Coordinates of C-alpha atoms in Angstrom, one line a residue:
H54 CA -397.4 -80.5 102.6
F55 CA -399.5 -83.4 101.4
D56 CA -399.2 -87.5 101.9
R57 CA -401.2 -88.2 99.0
V58 CA -401.6 -87.1 95.2
R59 CA -405.2 -87.0 95.3
D60 CA -404.9 -84.3 98.3
V61 CA -402.4 -81.9 96.8
V62 CA -404.4 -82.3 93.3
S63 CA -407.4 -81.7 95.1
Y64 CA -406.0 -78.4 96.9
M65 CA -404.7 -77.1 93.4
A66 CA -408.1 -77.5 91.9
D67 CA -409.6 -75.2 94.7
A68 CA -407.1 -72.5 94.0
S69 CA -409.9 -70.4 92.0
L70 CA -411.6 -70.4 95.2
R71 CA -408.9 -68.5 97.1
P72 CA -409.2 -65.2 95.3
A73 CA -405.7 -63.7 97.0
I74 CA -404.0 -66.4 95.0
D75 CA -402.0 -65.5 91.6
F76 CA -400.0 -68.3 91.4
V77 CA -399.9 -72.3 92.3
E78 CA -398.0 -75.1 91.8
A79 CA -396.9 -78.2 93.2
I80 CA -394.0 -80.7 93.4
G81 CA -394.2 -84.4 94.2
Y82 CA -390.7 -85.7 95.5
S83 CA -392.1 -89.3 96.3
P84 CA -395.4 -91.4 96.4
S85 CA -395.8 -89.9 100.0
S86 CA -394.5 -86.6 99.8
F87 CA -396.0 -83.3 97.8
V88 CA -395.9 -79.8 98.5
A89 CA -398.1 -76.7 97.1
C90 CA -396.8 -73.4 96.6
E91 CA -398.6 -70.5 96.1
G92 CA -397.9 -66.9 95.5
M93 CA -399.6 -63.4 95.5
E94 CA -398.2 -60.2 93.9
V95 CA -397.4 -57.7 96.5
S96 CA -396.2 -54.3 96.2
R97 CA -392.5 -53.1 95.9
A98 CA -392.7 -51.0 99.3
S99 CA -394.2 -53.8 101.2
A100 CA -391.5 -57.0 99.6
E101 CA -388.4 -54.4 100.8
A102 CA -390.2 -53.8 104.1
G103 CA -390.1 -57.5 104.8
V104 CA -393.7 -57.7 105.3
Y105 CA -394.2 -61.3 103.7
G106 CA -390.6 -62.7 104.5
K107 CA -386.9 -62.4 103.4
M108 CA -386.2 -61.9 99.7
R109 CA -384.9 -64.6 97.9
R110 CA -383.3 -64.6 94.9
Y111 CA -383.0 -67.5 92.2
N112 CA -381.4 -66.4 89.1
R113 CA -377.9 -65.7 90.9
F114 CA -375.3 -68.6 90.1
Y115 CA -375.0 -69.4 93.8
S116 CA -379.2 -69.4 94.4
P117 CA -380.5 -72.7 95.5
W118 CA -382.2 -74.7 93.2
F119 CA -386.1 -73.9 93.6
F120 CA -387.0 -77.3 94.3
R121 CA -384.3 -78.1 96.4
N122 CA -385.3 -75.0 98.7
V123 CA -388.9 -76.3 98.3
Q124 CA -388.1 -79.5 99.6
K125 CA -386.0 -77.8 102.6
K126 CA -388.9 -75.9 103.4
R127 CA -391.2 -78.9 103.6
G128 CA -389.5 -79.6 106.7
E129 CA -389.7 -76.3 108.4
M130 CA -393.7 -76.2 107.6
V131 CA -393.9 -79.0 109.9
R132 CA -392.5 -76.9 112.9
D133 CA -393.7 -73.5 111.6
P134 CA -396.1 -73.2 108.6
S135 CA -395.9 -69.4 109.1
A136 CA -392.1 -69.1 108.7
V137 CA -391.9 -70.7 105.2
G138 CA -392.9 -67.7 103.3
E139 CA -390.6 -65.5 101.2
V140 CA -390.6 -62.7 98.7
I141 CA -389.4 -63.3 95.3
P142 CA -388.8 -60.8 92.4
L143 CA -391.1 -61.6 89.9
E144 CA -388.3 -62.1 87.1
D145 CA -386.5 -64.9 89.3
Y146 CA -390.2 -66.2 89.8
L147 CA -391.1 -66.5 86.3
F148 CA -387.5 -68.5 85.9
R149 CA -387.4 -70.0 88.8
H150 CA -387.1 -73.9 87.1
D151 CA -384.6 -72.4 84.3
R152 CA -381.5 -72.9 86.6
G153 CA -380.6 -77.1 86.5
S154 CA -383.8 -77.3 84.3
F155 CA -386.4 -78.1 86.9
W156 CA -384.1 -80.8 88.8
M157 CA -382.5 -82.3 85.8
A158 CA -379.3 -81.3 86.8
S159 CA -379.3 -83.2 89.9
Y160 CA -379.3 -86.5 88.5
K161 CA -375.6 -85.6 87.1
M162 CA -374.5 -83.4 90.0
P163 CA -374.8 -83.2 93.9
S164 CA -376.6 -80.0 94.9
L165 CA -373.4 -78.2 96.5
V166 CA -371.7 -78.7 93.2
G167 CA -374.2 -77.3 90.9
R168 CA -374.5 -74.1 92.7
A169 CA -370.8 -73.7 92.6
L170 CA -371.2 -74.3 88.8
G171 CA -374.5 -72.7 88.3
F172 CA -373.4 -70.2 85.8
L173 CA -373.3 -73.7 83.6
L174 CA -376.7 -74.5 84.4
P175 CA -379.4 -72.2 82.7
S176 CA -381.6 -74.6 80.5
H177 CA -380.2 -73.1 77.3
R178 CA -376.6 -74.1 78.4
M179 CA -377.6 -77.4 79.7
Y180 CA -379.3 -78.4 76.2
R181 CA -375.7 -77.3 74.7
L182 CA -373.9 -79.3 77.0
A183 CA -376.3 -82.3 76.7
T184 CA -375.5 -82.0 72.7
A185 CA -372.2 -81.6 73.1
L186 CA -371.6 -84.4 75.6
P187 CA -374.3 -87.4 74.8
K188 CA -372.6 -89.8 76.7
V189 CA -372.6 -88.0 80.0
F190 CA -376.5 -86.8 79.4
K191 CA -378.2 -89.6 77.5
K192 CA -381.1 -88.6 75.7
S193 CA -382.3 -92.4 75.7
E194 CA -382.6 -92.9 79.3
I195 CA -384.6 -89.8 80.1
L196 CA -388.4 -89.5 80.4
L197 CA -389.3 -85.7 78.9
Q198 CA -393.0 -85.2 78.9
D199 CA -395.7 -82.9 80.0
F200 CA -399.0 -84.7 80.2
M201 CA -402.1 -82.9 80.6
I202 CA -404.6 -85.1 82.6
P203 CA -408.5 -83.6 83.8
F204 CA -408.2 -82.8 87.5
P205 CA -410.5 -86.2 88.6
N206 CA -407.8 -88.4 86.8
V207 CA -404.5 -87.1 88.1
G208 CA -404.3 -89.3 90.8
E209 CA -404.6 -92.6 88.9
F210 CA -402.4 -91.4 86.0
V211 CA -399.4 -90.6 88.8
N212 CA -400.0 -94.1 90.3
R213 CA -399.6 -95.7 86.8
L214 CA -396.3 -93.5 85.8
N215 CA -395.2 -94.4 89.8
N216 CA -395.6 -98.4 89.2
H217 CA -394.2 -98.6 86.0
L218 CA -391.2 -96.5 85.5
G219 CA -390.9 -94.5 89.0
V220 CA -389.9 -91.0 87.8
W221 CA -389.6 -88.6 90.9
P222 CA -389.8 -85.5 91.3
L223 CA -393.2 -84.6 89.1
W224 CA -394.3 -81.0 88.6
F225 CA -397.8 -80.1 89.1
C226 CA -399.5 -76.9 87.1
P227 CA -403.3 -76.3 87.3
L228 CA -404.5 -75.4 83.8
K229 CA -408.0 -73.3 83.5
N230 CA -410.2 -74.7 80.9
Y231 CA -412.4 -72.2 79.7
G232 CA -415.1 -74.3 77.7
A233 CA -414.6 -72.1 74.9
P234 CA -413.8 -72.6 71.3
G235 CA -409.9 -73.0 70.9
P236 CA -407.1 -74.6 69.4
I237 CA -407.8 -77.6 67.3
F238 CA -405.1 -79.3 69.1
G239 CA -405.6 -78.4 72.4
V240 CA -407.8 -80.2 75.5
P241 CA -411.2 -81.2 75.3
L242 CA -413.8 -78.5 76.2
N243 CA -416.4 -80.5 78.3
L244 CA -414.0 -82.2 80.7
G245 CA -413.3 -79.3 83.1
D246 CA -409.8 -78.1 84.4
Y247 CA -407.0 -80.2 83.7
C248 CA -403.6 -80.4 85.6
N249 CA -400.4 -80.4 83.5
V250 CA -398.3 -83.4 85.2
G251 CA -394.5 -82.7 84.5
A252 CA -392.6 -85.9 84.2
Y253 CA -388.6 -85.1 83.7
G254 CA -386.4 -87.7 85.0
I255 CA -384.4 -90.6 84.8
P256 CA -387.0 -94.0 85.5
R257 CA -385.9 -95.8 88.7
R258 CA -388.6 -98.6 88.6
K259 CA -387.3 -100.5 85.5
V260 CA -384.4 -99.9 82.7
F261 CA -386.0 -97.4 80.5
E262 CA -387.2 -98.8 77.0
F263 CA -387.2 -95.2 75.5
E264 CA -389.8 -95.9 72.8
E265 CA -391.8 -98.7 74.0
D266 CA -392.1 -97.0 77.6
N267 CA -393.1 -93.4 76.1
K268 CA -395.7 -95.1 73.8
R269 CA -397.2 -97.1 76.9
M270 CA -397.3 -93.7 79.0
E271 CA -398.9 -92.0 75.8
M272 CA -401.8 -94.7 75.9
D273 CA -402.5 -94.5 79.4
M274 CA -402.7 -90.7 79.1
L275 CA -405.3 -91.1 76.3
S276 CA -407.0 -93.6 78.5
L277 CA -407.7 -90.8 80.8
D278 CA -408.3 -88.3 78.3
G279 CA -405.1 -86.5 78.9
R280 CA -403.4 -84.7 76.0
K281 CA -399.7 -84.2 75.6
V282 CA -397.9 -80.4 75.0
H283 CA -396.5 -81.2 71.6
Y284 CA -392.9 -80.0 72.1
S285 CA -392.2 -83.7 73.6
H286 CA -392.0 -87.0 71.8
A287 CA -395.3 -88.6 70.4
Y288 CA -396.0 -91.5 68.5
Y289 CA -399.7 -91.6 67.7
P290 CA -400.7 -93.8 65.1
V291 CA -402.3 -91.1 62.0
D292 CA -405.6 -92.5 62.3
L293 CA -405.7 -91.6 66.1
F294 CA -404.2 -88.6 66.0
Y295 CA -406.7 -86.8 63.2
D296 CA -409.5 -89.0 64.1
T297 CA -410.0 -89.8 67.8
I298 CA -407.9 -87.4 69.3
Y299 CA -408.2 -84.2 67.7
D300 CA -410.7 -82.9 64.8
G301 CA -408.9 -83.9 61.7
H302 CA -411.8 -83.0 59.5
K303 CA -411.6 -79.5 60.9
Y304 CA -408.3 -79.2 60.3
G305 CA -408.4 -80.6 56.9
A306 CA -411.0 -78.1 56.1
L307 CA -408.8 -74.9 57.5
R308 CA -406.1 -76.4 55.2
D309 CA -408.4 -76.3 52.2
K310 CA -409.6 -73.0 52.9
Y311 CA -406.1 -71.5 52.9
K312 CA -404.5 -73.3 50.4
A313 CA -402.2 -75.1 52.6
D314 CA -401.0 -78.2 50.8
G315 CA -397.6 -77.9 49.5
V316 CA -397.1 -74.8 51.5
F317 CA -397.3 -75.9 55.1
P318 CA -396.5 -79.2 56.3
H319 CA -399.0 -80.8 58.1
V320 CA -399.3 -81.0 62.3
Y321 CA -398.8 -84.7 62.4
D322 CA -395.6 -84.6 60.3
K323 CA -394.6 -81.7 62.6
I324 CA -395.1 -83.2 66.3
I325 CA -394.6 -87.0 65.4
T326 CA -391.4 -88.4 66.7
K327 CA -389.7 -90.4 63.5
P328 CA -388.6 -94.1 63.9
G329 CA -385.0 -94.2 65.5
K330 CA -385.1 -90.6 66.6
L331 CA -384.6 -89.0 70.0

């Protein structure tokens, strides 16, 4: 458990120095409360023998939401750090945030109700509910972004996000940057490892102006050498997108080589949010 974002980010950045660790992430519950979660693969025999703690399932309809269980263990950790470990089957771990879509369901229902109605809360069903009940799940009130930020700049970005919008919880996931040529629309190769900052929720600091506030966080991200995951809303001007953020000349040459014009749409047209759309 950490009290400052820079401390939990530093801990995750050093995860590669702990070779026994196979998985690492963190959840920020407030500007002064962060919990890092580490995991390692173990044999079935040792897991069933209880060597590493009790078995915990997360894909049962009655299972606790992962982020709630981590929050509970934050208090237990203060009393007995050795008592917070648990064994999670691999499938449950890989889909640990699926039920309740991280913590999105908690905005509309209490935890106990969510556990009772857990069969309705996998991400794909929540998406259908949000589409079918737009007055209940208003897309215009939700910030839904994954910001990829260089590790040294994560603290500043989180401070800006908190000061402007106040979205909590936040999800942190380290991203290894191998510095080798990769996707044209990836992250810069010369800035070291990145950390994904997942901001999913309803801002509490101010009335959320969907397009304007998304644009502001977009510019804050770029000023700190960050990039977005391209499923989310994006509002970059076309010149900025192709001339500054990404290598538009390389992309254009690739399109020319494979005669893409008239066959495949431009990446910009595929990912940029159209005016008035959510």
